[in-house]
Amino acid sequence: MSESPQPYRVLARKYRPQSFAELIGQDAMVTTLGNAIKRDRLAHAFLLTGVRGVGKTSTARLIAKALNCIGADGQSGPTIAPCGVCEPCIAIAEGRHIDVVEMDAASHTGVDDVREIIEAVRYAAVSARYKVYIIDEVHMLSKNAFNALLKTLEEPPPHVKFLFATTEVNKVPVTVLSRCQRFDLRRITADMLATHFAKIVRAEGVEAEPEALALVARAAEGSARDGLSILDQAIAHADMEGSHGVTAQQVREMLGLSDRGAVRRLFGHMVGGDAVATLKALRDQHDLGVEPVAILRALLETVHGVTLAKVGGSDDPALSAEEREALQDWSSRLSYAALHRLWQLLLKGHDEVVRASLPIEAAEMALLRVIHAAQLPDPGELIKKLSNGEAVATPVQQGAASGQPSPPPPSQTLPADMPALVALLETGGRHRLAQILHDDIGLIRLEPPVLDIRLLRPQSSEVVRDLAVELKALTGAAWEVNCLDGPAAPSLKQQDEAREDRARAAIMATPIVKAAFETFPGSEMDWERTELRSAQA
């Protein structure tokens, strides 16, 4: 009678690490644990945290094996390299060891579940060196359950070890964290995952393009389990296609990634300002079934890749030689300012497409906005244009709005208006009086040598007398300065501020500045660096 075939096991389970040597990407943690075991400085509780699929539960089981391994000869003690052949190692690997208890806190959240553990820890291990409790997703325990566990967690019997795993360590009470030795498992790099996947496909007897494995590794986002699940699907996809191997094109189709060649063409049309070609390339991708948000994401990745190429970043293993050449070419032609602007515009467009009820239309509008912005000067160039007066469409009319009555024809020897009076005082070294006359005095009448003024702010009683004395000293004429309460023109300072406001309004109303603010929402004009020529006319 023939034996029934073994049921298929997914790659994520089949290639679960059985030793610390097989655990990828967590070298620092393995070193710490190894040193602790060698020096017999083992904590009574460990907390393992990290994103999904980086090996938290697998590490907990490996620690349980390391603590309870007796070696092939049955005489060995705790070791960072468990033999895998002794009874404790085999039983723990198969999940049937009576002294290694795994509990899923997501489905056992209450205080009663924890109370069972508290009651059981009083009893010695049946056959193992240590009784080990592995609690997965420990952050799901209720507040009462955590509180019930605290005393036992702080002072457990010497034969008990607690191993906690969680993806959300911020939800674990500080009182629990302080009683555990914490290990943060890092995301696994794409290069390391791609190398790991290459070993697995060889073991499975499957051919796979390096680029395909790099795409799978990138899609895994640092999670070995996610990557193996995607690889499982990619192998099945290749089989259904009647192929003998996994190709990059098949992986892109499976993951819904847009064709990189098409993305490069679209990016080239966009940065070249060709609106018609850009919209056609976008629609072609959409007609092939690529989601608009995926296209925007691919364009963002392209901008990121060009920027990295410009700063000399490391090459992405998922990129072909053709892609690297294209990125280098764009990096030589696009400035940092243009790349940062592209990133911001595409990021804004991506967010709009995610929320839009008409995604493809939103994507078209976003790319058209990018093309329109490409024809505008960058903010630095815009500031230069404003400083040179090039961006001001219409001159600001001045003088009439000041409210100042028309001065009489200037005298040959005496200043005929307020600016001339201020200039006379400044030239003569009377800076304090010049400042007061400019900032705080409104003109009622000026018929040299008669000056009628109104104080717009309280001043010393000596100001009027000092003005008369100093003007006589500077002009040789006997000035009559009167401080009255009648209607007066604004001070010269107020007039200057009014002209600047009108100049700013005129600049903000010009088409180029309006377009700049529509293109860069939330931007502000740097008025300190913008010369308001019209205000100084």
Coordinates of C-alpha atoms in Angstrom, one line a residue:
M1 CA 0.0 0.0 0.0
S2 CA 1.5 3.3 -1.1
E3 CA 2.0 6.0 1.5
S4 CA -0.2 9.1 1.3
P5 CA 1.7 12.1 0.0
Q6 CA 2.8 14.7 2.6
P7 CA 0.5 17.7 2.6
Y8 CA 2.1 20.9 1.2
R9 CA 3.5 23.3 3.7
V10 CA 3.8 26.9 2.7
L11 CA 7.4 28.3 2.5
A12 CA 6.9 30.5 5.6
R13 CA 6.4 27.4 7.7
K14 CA 8.7 25.1 5.9
Y15 CA 11.7 27.4 6.2
R16 CA 11.0 28.7 9.7
P17 CA 14.4 29.1 11.4
Q18 CA 15.4 26.0 13.4
S19 CA 18.6 27.6 14.8
F20 CA 20.0 31.0 15.5
A21 CA 22.3 30.6 12.6
E22 CA 19.2 30.4 10.3
L23 CA 17.7 33.6 11.8
I24 CA 18.6 36.4 9.4
G25 CA 19.0 40.0 10.2
Q26 CA 19.2 39.9 14.0
D27 CA 22.9 39.4 14.6
A28 CA 23.0 41.9 17.5
M29 CA 20.3 40.1 19.5
V30 CA 21.9 36.7 18.8
T31 CA 25.3 37.9 20.1
T32 CA 23.7 39.3 23.3
L33 CA 21.8 36.1 24.0
G34 CA 24.9 34.0 23.3
N35 CA 27.0 36.0 25.7
A36 CA 24.2 35.8 28.4
I37 CA 24.0 32.0 28.0
K38 CA 27.8 31.6 28.2
R39 CA 28.1 33.7 31.3
D40 CA 25.0 32.3 32.9
R41 CA 23.3 35.7 33.1
L42 CA 19.9 34.8 31.8
A43 CA 17.0 37.1 32.5
H44 CA 13.8 35.6 33.8
A45 CA 11.7 37.5 31.2
F46 CA 12.3 38.5 27.6
L47 CA 10.3 40.9 25.5
L48 CA 10.7 40.6 21.7
T49 CA 9.3 43.4 19.6
G50 CA 9.3 44.3 16.0
V51 CA 7.2 44.5 12.9
R52 CA 5.3 41.4 11.6
G53 CA 7.4 38.6 10.2
V54 CA 10.8 39.5 11.5
G55 CA 11.1 36.4 13.6
K56 CA 9.7 37.2 17.1
T57 CA 7.8 33.9 17.7
S58 CA 10.6 31.9 16.0
T59 CA 13.1 33.6 18.2
A60 CA 11.1 32.8 21.3
R61 CA 11.0 29.1 20.3
L62 CA 14.7 29.2 19.6
I63 CA 15.4 30.6 23.1
A64 CA 13.2 27.8 24.6
K65 CA 15.3 25.3 22.7
A66 CA 18.6 27.0 23.7
L67 CA 17.6 26.9 27.4
N68 CA 16.4 23.3 27.4
C69 CA 18.8 21.6 24.9
I70 CA 20.6 18.6 26.5
G71 CA 22.8 17.8 23.4
A72 CA 23.1 14.6 21.4
D73 CA 24.8 13.0 24.4
G74 CA 22.1 14.1 26.9
Q75 CA 24.6 15.9 29.1
S76 CA 24.9 19.4 27.6
G77 CA 23.7 22.6 29.2
P78 CA 22.1 25.7 27.8
T79 CA 23.7 26.7 24.5
I80 CA 23.2 29.4 21.8
A81 CA 23.5 26.5 19.2
P82 CA 20.9 23.9 20.2
C83 CA 21.6 20.5 18.7
G84 CA 18.2 20.0 17.1
V85 CA 18.4 16.2 17.6
C86 CA 17.8 15.8 21.4
E87 CA 14.2 15.1 22.6
P88 CA 13.6 18.6 24.0
C89 CA 14.8 20.2 20.8
I90 CA 12.6 18.0 18.6
A91 CA 9.6 18.3 20.9
I92 CA 9.8 22.1 21.1
A93 CA 10.3 22.4 17.3
E94 CA 7.1 20.3 16.8
G95 CA 5.2 22.3 19.4
R96 CA 4.5 19.4 21.7
H97 CA 6.8 19.9 24.7
I98 CA 4.8 19.8 27.9
D99 CA 7.0 22.4 29.6
V100 CA 7.0 24.9 26.8
V101 CA 3.6 26.6 26.8
E102 CA 2.5 28.9 24.0
M103 CA -0.4 31.2 24.5
D104 CA -2.0 33.6 22.1
A105 CA -2.9 36.7 24.0
A106 CA -5.2 37.9 21.3
S107 CA -7.6 35.1 22.1
H108 CA -6.7 34.7 25.8
T109 CA -6.9 38.3 27.1
G110 CA -8.5 37.9 30.5
V111 CA -7.3 37.7 34.0
D112 CA -8.5 34.1 34.3
D113 CA -6.1 33.0 31.5
V114 CA -3.2 34.7 33.4
R115 CA -4.3 33.1 36.7
E116 CA -3.9 29.7 35.2
I117 CA -0.2 30.6 34.4
I118 CA 0.3 32.0 37.9
E119 CA -1.0 28.8 39.4
A120 CA 1.1 26.6 37.1
V121 CA 4.4 28.3 37.7
R122 CA 4.6 27.0 41.3
Y123 CA 5.2 23.5 40.0
A124 CA 8.6 22.4 38.6
A125 CA 9.1 21.5 35.0
V126 CA 8.1 17.9 34.1
S127 CA 11.1 17.0 31.9
A128 CA 12.8 20.1 30.8
R129 CA 15.4 22.3 32.5
Y130 CA 13.2 25.3 32.4
K131 CA 9.4 25.8 32.2
V132 CA 8.9 28.4 29.4
Y133 CA 5.8 30.5 28.8
I134 CA 5.6 32.1 25.3
I135 CA 2.9 34.7 25.1
D136 CA 2.4 36.0 21.6
E137 CA 0.9 39.5 21.0
V138 CA 1.2 40.2 24.7
H139 CA -0.1 43.8 24.3
M140 CA -3.6 42.3 23.8
L141 CA -3.8 41.3 27.5
S142 CA -6.3 43.3 29.5
K143 CA -5.2 45.8 32.2
N144 CA -6.3 43.4 34.9
A145 CA -4.5 40.5 33.3
F146 CA -1.2 42.6 33.3
N147 CA -1.7 43.6 36.9
A148 CA -2.3 40.0 37.9
L149 CA 0.9 39.0 36.2
L150 CA 3.2 41.6 37.6
K151 CA 4.2 40.0 40.9
T152 CA 4.9 36.6 39.3
L153 CA 6.8 38.3 36.5
E154 CA 9.0 40.2 38.9
E155 CA 9.9 37.2 41.1
P156 CA 9.2 34.0 39.2
P157 CA 10.5 30.7 40.5
P158 CA 14.1 30.0 39.2
H159 CA 12.8 27.2 36.9
V160 CA 10.4 29.5 34.9
K161 CA 11.2 31.8 32.0
F162 CA 8.7 34.2 30.3
L163 CA 9.0 35.1 26.6
F164 CA 6.7 37.9 25.3
A165 CA 6.3 38.9 21.7
T166 CA 4.5 41.9 20.4
T167 CA 4.2 44.2 17.4
E168 CA 2.9 47.1 19.4
V169 CA 5.3 47.6 22.3
N170 CA 3.8 51.0 23.1
K171 CA 0.7 49.3 24.3
V172 CA 2.6 47.2 26.9
P173 CA 2.5 48.8 30.4
V174 CA 5.7 50.3 31.6
T175 CA 5.5 48.2 34.7
V176 CA 5.8 45.1 32.5
L177 CA 8.5 46.6 30.3
S178 CA 10.7 47.4 33.4
R179 CA 10.6 43.7 34.4
C180 CA 11.7 42.3 31.0
Q181 CA 14.9 42.2 29.0
R182 CA 13.9 43.9 25.8
F183 CA 15.0 42.9 22.3
D184 CA 14.0 45.1 19.3
L185 CA 14.1 42.9 16.2
R186 CA 14.9 45.0 13.2
R187 CA 13.4 45.0 9.7
I188 CA 15.4 42.7 7.4
T189 CA 17.1 44.5 4.6
A190 CA 16.0 43.9 1.0
D191 CA 19.5 42.7 0.1
M192 CA 19.5 40.1 2.9
L193 CA 16.0 39.0 2.0
A194 CA 16.8 38.5 -1.7
T195 CA 19.8 36.4 -0.8
H196 CA 17.7 34.3 1.6
F197 CA 15.0 33.8 -1.1
A198 CA 17.7 32.8 -3.6
K199 CA 18.7 29.9 -1.2
I200 CA 15.1 28.9 -0.8
V201 CA 14.3 28.7 -4.5
R202 CA 17.4 26.6 -5.1
A203 CA 16.3 24.3 -2.3
E204 CA 12.9 24.1 -3.9
G205 CA 14.4 23.4 -7.3
V206 CA 12.8 26.5 -8.9
E207 CA 14.6 28.9 -11.1
A208 CA 14.1 32.7 -10.4
E209 CA 15.5 35.8 -11.9
P210 CA 17.6 37.9 -9.4
E211 CA 15.5 40.9 -10.4
A212 CA 12.3 38.9 -9.5
L213 CA 13.7 38.0 -6.1
A214 CA 14.7 41.7 -5.5
L215 CA 11.1 42.8 -6.3
V216 CA 9.7 40.2 -3.9
A217 CA 12.2 41.4 -1.2
R218 CA 11.2 45.0 -1.7
A219 CA 7.5 44.2 -1.6
A220 CA 8.1 42.3 1.7
E221 CA 9.0 45.6 3.5
G222 CA 11.5 44.0 5.9
S223 CA 9.3 41.0 6.8
A224 CA 10.7 37.5 6.0
R225 CA 7.2 35.9 6.4
D226 CA 5.6 38.4 4.1
G227 CA 8.3 37.8 1.5
L228 CA 8.0 34.1 1.7
S229 CA 4.3 34.3 1.2
I230 CA 4.8 36.5 -1.9
L231 CA 7.5 34.1 -3.2
D232 CA 5.1 31.2 -2.7
Q233 CA 2.5 33.0 -4.8
A234 CA 5.1 34.0 -7.4
I235 CA 6.2 30.3 -7.8
A236 CA 2.6 29.3 -8.2
H237 CA 2.0 32.1 -10.7
A238 CA 5.0 30.9 -12.8
D239 CA 3.7 27.4 -12.8
M240 CA 0.3 28.5 -14.0
E241 CA 1.9 30.4 -16.8
G242 CA 3.7 27.1 -17.9
S243 CA 7.0 28.6 -17.1
H244 CA 10.0 26.9 -15.4
G245 CA 11.0 29.9 -13.5
V246 CA 10.0 33.1 -11.8
T247 CA 10.5 36.2 -13.9
A248 CA 10.5 39.8 -12.9
Q249 CA 7.7 40.6 -15.4
Q250 CA 5.5 37.9 -13.8
V251 CA 6.2 39.3 -10.3
R252 CA 5.3 42.8 -11.4
E253 CA 2.1 41.6 -13.0
M254 CA 1.3 39.6 -9.8
L255 CA 1.9 42.5 -7.5
G256 CA 0.2 45.0 -9.7
L257 CA 3.4 47.0 -10.3
S258 CA 3.5 49.1 -13.3
D259 CA 6.1 48.2 -16.0
R260 CA 9.3 50.1 -15.1
G261 CA 10.0 50.9 -18.8
A262 CA 6.5 52.5 -19.0
V263 CA 7.1 54.4 -15.8
R264 CA 10.4 55.7 -17.2
R265 CA 8.7 56.9 -20.4
L266 CA 6.0 58.6 -18.4
F267 CA 8.5 60.3 -16.1
G268 CA 10.5 61.5 -19.1
H269 CA 7.4 63.0 -20.7
M270 CA 6.4 64.6 -17.4
V271 CA 9.8 66.3 -16.7
G272 CA 10.0 67.3 -20.4
G273 CA 6.7 69.2 -20.1
D274 CA 4.9 67.2 -22.8
A275 CA 1.3 67.2 -21.5
V276 CA -0.2 65.2 -24.3
A277 CA 2.3 62.4 -24.2
T278 CA 2.1 62.3 -20.4
L279 CA -1.7 61.9 -20.4
K280 CA -1.5 59.2 -23.1
A281 CA 1.2 57.3 -21.2
L282 CA -0.9 57.5 -18.0
R283 CA -4.0 56.3 -19.8
D284 CA -2.1 53.4 -21.4
Q285 CA -1.0 52.2 -18.0
H286 CA -4.5 52.6 -16.6
D287 CA -6.0 50.6 -19.5
L288 CA -3.6 47.8 -18.7
G289 CA -5.1 47.6 -15.2
V290 CA -2.5 49.5 -13.2
E291 CA -4.2 51.5 -10.5
P292 CA -3.6 55.3 -10.6
V293 CA -2.2 55.3 -7.1
A294 CA 0.3 52.6 -8.1
I295 CA 1.5 54.8 -11.0
L296 CA 1.9 57.8 -8.7
R297 CA 3.8 55.6 -6.2
A298 CA 6.1 54.4 -9.0
L299 CA 6.8 58.0 -10.0
L300 CA 7.6 58.9 -6.4
E301 CA 10.0 55.9 -6.4
T302 CA 11.6 57.2 -9.6
V303 CA 12.1 60.7 -8.1
H304 CA 13.6 59.1 -5.0
G305 CA 15.9 57.0 -7.2
V306 CA 17.1 60.0 -9.2
T307 CA 17.8 61.9 -6.0
L308 CA 19.8 59.0 -4.6
A309 CA 21.7 58.7 -7.8
K310 CA 22.5 62.5 -7.6
V311 CA 23.9 62.2 -4.1
G312 CA 25.8 59.0 -5.0
G313 CA 23.6 56.6 -3.0
S314 CA 24.0 52.8 -3.2
D315 CA 22.5 51.0 -6.2
D316 CA 19.2 49.3 -5.7
P317 CA 19.6 45.6 -6.6
A318 CA 16.2 45.5 -8.1
L319 CA 17.3 48.0 -10.8
S320 CA 18.4 46.9 -14.2
A321 CA 21.4 48.4 -15.9
E322 CA 19.1 50.3 -18.2
E323 CA 17.3 51.8 -15.2
R324 CA 20.5 52.8 -13.5
E325 CA 21.6 54.6 -16.7
A326 CA 18.3 56.5 -16.9
L327 CA 18.5 57.6 -13.3
Q328 CA 22.1 58.8 -13.7
D329 CA 21.0 60.7 -16.8
W330 CA 18.1 62.5 -15.0
S331 CA 20.3 63.1 -12.0
S332 CA 22.7 65.1 -14.1
R333 CA 20.0 67.2 -15.7
L334 CA 17.7 67.8 -12.7
S335 CA 18.7 70.1 -9.9
Y336 CA 18.1 69.3 -6.2
A337 CA 15.4 72.1 -6.1
A338 CA 13.6 70.6 -9.1
L339 CA 13.7 67.1 -7.5
H340 CA 12.4 68.3 -4.2
R341 CA 9.6 70.2 -6.0
L342 CA 8.8 67.0 -8.0
W343 CA 8.6 65.0 -4.8
Q344 CA 6.3 67.4 -3.1
L345 CA 4.0 67.8 -6.0
L346 CA 3.8 64.0 -6.6
L347 CA 3.3 63.3 -2.9
K348 CA 0.4 65.8 -2.9
G349 CA -1.0 64.2 -6.0
H350 CA -0.7 60.7 -4.5
D351 CA -2.7 61.8 -1.4
E352 CA -5.3 63.3 -3.6
V353 CA -5.6 60.2 -5.8
V354 CA -6.0 58.0 -2.6
R355 CA -9.0 60.1 -1.5
A356 CA -10.5 60.9 -4.9
S357 CA -13.8 59.4 -6.1
L358 CA -12.3 59.7 -9.6
P359 CA -8.8 58.3 -9.2
I360 CA -7.6 58.4 -12.9
E361 CA -8.9 62.0 -13.3
A362 CA -7.2 63.1 -10.1
A363 CA -4.0 61.5 -11.4
E364 CA -4.2 63.4 -14.7
M365 CA -4.8 66.7 -12.9
A366 CA -1.8 65.9 -10.5
L367 CA 0.5 65.3 -13.4
L368 CA -0.7 68.3 -15.3
R369 CA 0.1 70.4 -12.2
V370 CA 3.6 69.0 -12.2
I371 CA 4.1 69.9 -15.9
H372 CA 2.7 73.4 -15.2
A373 CA 5.0 73.8 -12.3
A374 CA 8.0 72.7 -14.4
Q375 CA 7.5 75.8 -16.5
L376 CA 7.7 78.1 -13.5
P377 CA 10.9 79.4 -12.0
D378 CA 11.9 77.8 -8.8
P379 CA 11.3 79.9 -5.6
G380 CA 14.9 81.1 -5.6
E381 CA 14.7 82.3 -9.1
L382 CA 11.3 83.9 -8.4
I383 CA 12.7 85.9 -5.5
K384 CA 15.4 87.2 -7.9
K385 CA 12.7 88.2 -10.4
L386 CA 10.8 90.0 -7.7
S387 CA 13.9 91.7 -6.5
N388 CA 14.6 92.9 -10.0
G389 CA 11.1 94.2 -10.5
E390 CA 10.4 91.7 -13.3
A391 CA 7.4 90.1 -11.7
V392 CA 5.5 93.3 -10.9
A393 CA 3.0 93.6 -13.7
T394 CA 1.7 97.2 -13.0
P395 CA 3.5 100.0 -11.2
V396 CA 1.9 101.1 -7.9
Q397 CA 0.7 104.6 -8.0
Q398 CA 1.9 106.7 -5.2
G399 CA 1.6 110.1 -3.7
A400 CA -2.1 110.8 -4.1
A401 CA -3.2 108.2 -1.6
S402 CA -0.9 109.7 1.1
G403 CA -3.5 112.3 2.2
Q404 CA -0.9 115.0 2.2
P405 CA -2.0 118.4 0.8
S406 CA 0.0 119.6 -2.2
P407 CA 3.0 121.4 -1.0
P408 CA 3.8 124.8 -2.4
P409 CA 6.5 125.3 -4.9
P410 CA 9.8 124.7 -3.1
S411 CA 11.8 127.6 -1.9
Q412 CA 15.2 128.2 -3.2
T413 CA 16.7 127.9 0.4
L414 CA 14.1 126.3 2.6
P415 CA 12.8 122.7 2.6
A416 CA 9.4 122.5 0.9
D417 CA 8.0 119.2 2.2
M418 CA 8.3 116.7 5.0
P419 CA 10.8 114.4 3.4
A420 CA 13.0 117.4 2.7
L421 CA 12.7 118.5 6.3
V422 CA 13.6 115.0 7.6
A423 CA 16.6 114.9 5.1
L424 CA 17.8 118.3 6.3
L425 CA 17.7 117.2 10.0
E426 CA 19.5 113.9 9.2
T427 CA 22.2 115.7 7.2
G428 CA 22.6 118.1 10.0
G429 CA 23.2 115.4 12.5
R430 CA 19.8 115.9 14.3
H431 CA 19.0 112.2 14.1
R432 CA 16.6 112.0 17.1
L433 CA 14.4 114.9 15.8
A434 CA 14.5 113.5 12.2
Q435 CA 13.2 110.1 13.5
I436 CA 10.4 111.8 15.5
L437 CA 9.4 114.0 12.5
H438 CA 9.4 110.9 10.3
D439 CA 7.6 108.4 12.6
D440 CA 5.4 110.3 14.9
I441 CA 4.3 113.7 13.4
G442 CA 1.5 114.4 10.9
L443 CA 1.7 117.4 8.7
I444 CA -1.1 120.0 8.9
R445 CA 0.6 122.9 7.0
L446 CA 4.0 123.6 5.6
E447 CA 4.7 127.1 4.3
P448 CA 8.3 127.8 5.1
P449 CA 9.3 129.0 7.6
V450 CA 5.9 128.1 9.1
L451 CA 5.3 124.5 10.2
D452 CA 2.0 123.4 11.7
I453 CA 2.0 119.8 13.0
R454 CA 0.1 117.3 15.0
L455 CA 1.8 114.8 17.4
L456 CA 0.5 111.3 16.5
R457 CA 2.2 109.9 19.6
P458 CA 3.0 111.6 23.0
Q459 CA 6.3 113.4 22.9
S460 CA 8.4 115.5 25.2
S461 CA 7.2 119.1 25.6
E462 CA 10.6 120.2 24.3
V463 CA 10.1 118.7 20.8
V464 CA 8.3 121.6 19.2
R465 CA 10.8 124.1 20.6
D466 CA 13.8 121.9 19.6
L467 CA 12.4 121.7 16.0
A468 CA 12.2 125.5 15.7
V469 CA 15.7 126.0 17.2
E470 CA 17.4 123.3 15.0
L471 CA 15.6 124.3 11.8
K472 CA 16.8 127.9 12.4
A473 CA 20.3 126.7 13.0
L474 CA 20.3 124.7 9.8
T475 CA 18.6 127.1 7.4
G476 CA 19.3 130.5 9.0
A477 CA 15.5 131.4 8.9
A478 CA 13.4 132.0 12.0
W479 CA 11.0 129.0 12.0
E480 CA 7.5 129.1 13.5
V481 CA 6.6 125.5 14.6
N482 CA 3.0 125.1 16.0
C483 CA 1.6 121.9 17.5
L484 CA -2.2 121.8 16.7
D485 CA -5.1 119.3 17.0
G486 CA -6.5 119.7 13.5
P487 CA -6.7 117.1 10.7
A488 CA -3.2 116.0 9.6
A489 CA -1.7 113.8 7.0
P490 CA -0.3 110.4 8.1
S491 CA 3.2 110.4 9.2
L492 CA 5.9 109.6 6.7
K493 CA 6.4 106.2 8.3
Q494 CA 2.6 105.5 7.9
Q495 CA 2.8 106.6 4.3
D496 CA 5.8 104.3 3.7
E497 CA 3.9 101.3 5.2
A498 CA 0.9 102.1 3.1
R499 CA 3.0 102.1 -0.1
E500 CA 4.6 98.8 0.9
D501 CA 1.2 97.2 1.5
R502 CA 0.1 98.4 -2.0
A503 CA 3.3 97.1 -3.5
R504 CA 2.9 93.7 -1.8
A505 CA -0.7 93.5 -3.0
A506 CA 0.4 94.4 -6.6
I507 CA 3.1 91.7 -6.5
M508 CA 0.7 89.1 -5.0
A509 CA -1.8 89.9 -7.8
T510 CA 0.6 89.2 -10.7
P511 CA 0.0 86.0 -12.6
I512 CA 3.4 84.5 -12.0
V513 CA 3.1 84.9 -8.2
K514 CA -0.5 83.6 -8.2
A515 CA 0.6 80.6 -10.2
A516 CA 3.5 80.0 -7.8
F517 CA 1.3 80.0 -4.7
E518 CA -1.2 77.7 -6.4
T519 CA 1.6 75.3 -7.3
F520 CA 3.2 75.5 -3.8
P521 CA 0.2 75.6 -1.3
G522 CA 1.2 76.8 2.1
S523 CA 4.2 78.8 0.8
E524 CA 5.1 82.2 2.1
M525 CA 6.7 85.2 0.4
D526 CA 10.1 86.2 1.9
W527 CA 9.4 89.9 1.9
E528 CA 12.7 90.7 3.7
R529 CA 14.6 89.4 0.6
T530 CA 12.1 91.0 -1.9
E531 CA 12.9 94.6 -2.9
L532 CA 9.7 96.6 -3.1
R533 CA 10.9 99.1 -5.7
S534 CA 7.5 100.6 -6.2
A535 CA 7.4 101.4 -2.5
Q536 CA 10.6 103.4 -2.8
A537 CA 9.8 105.4 -5.9

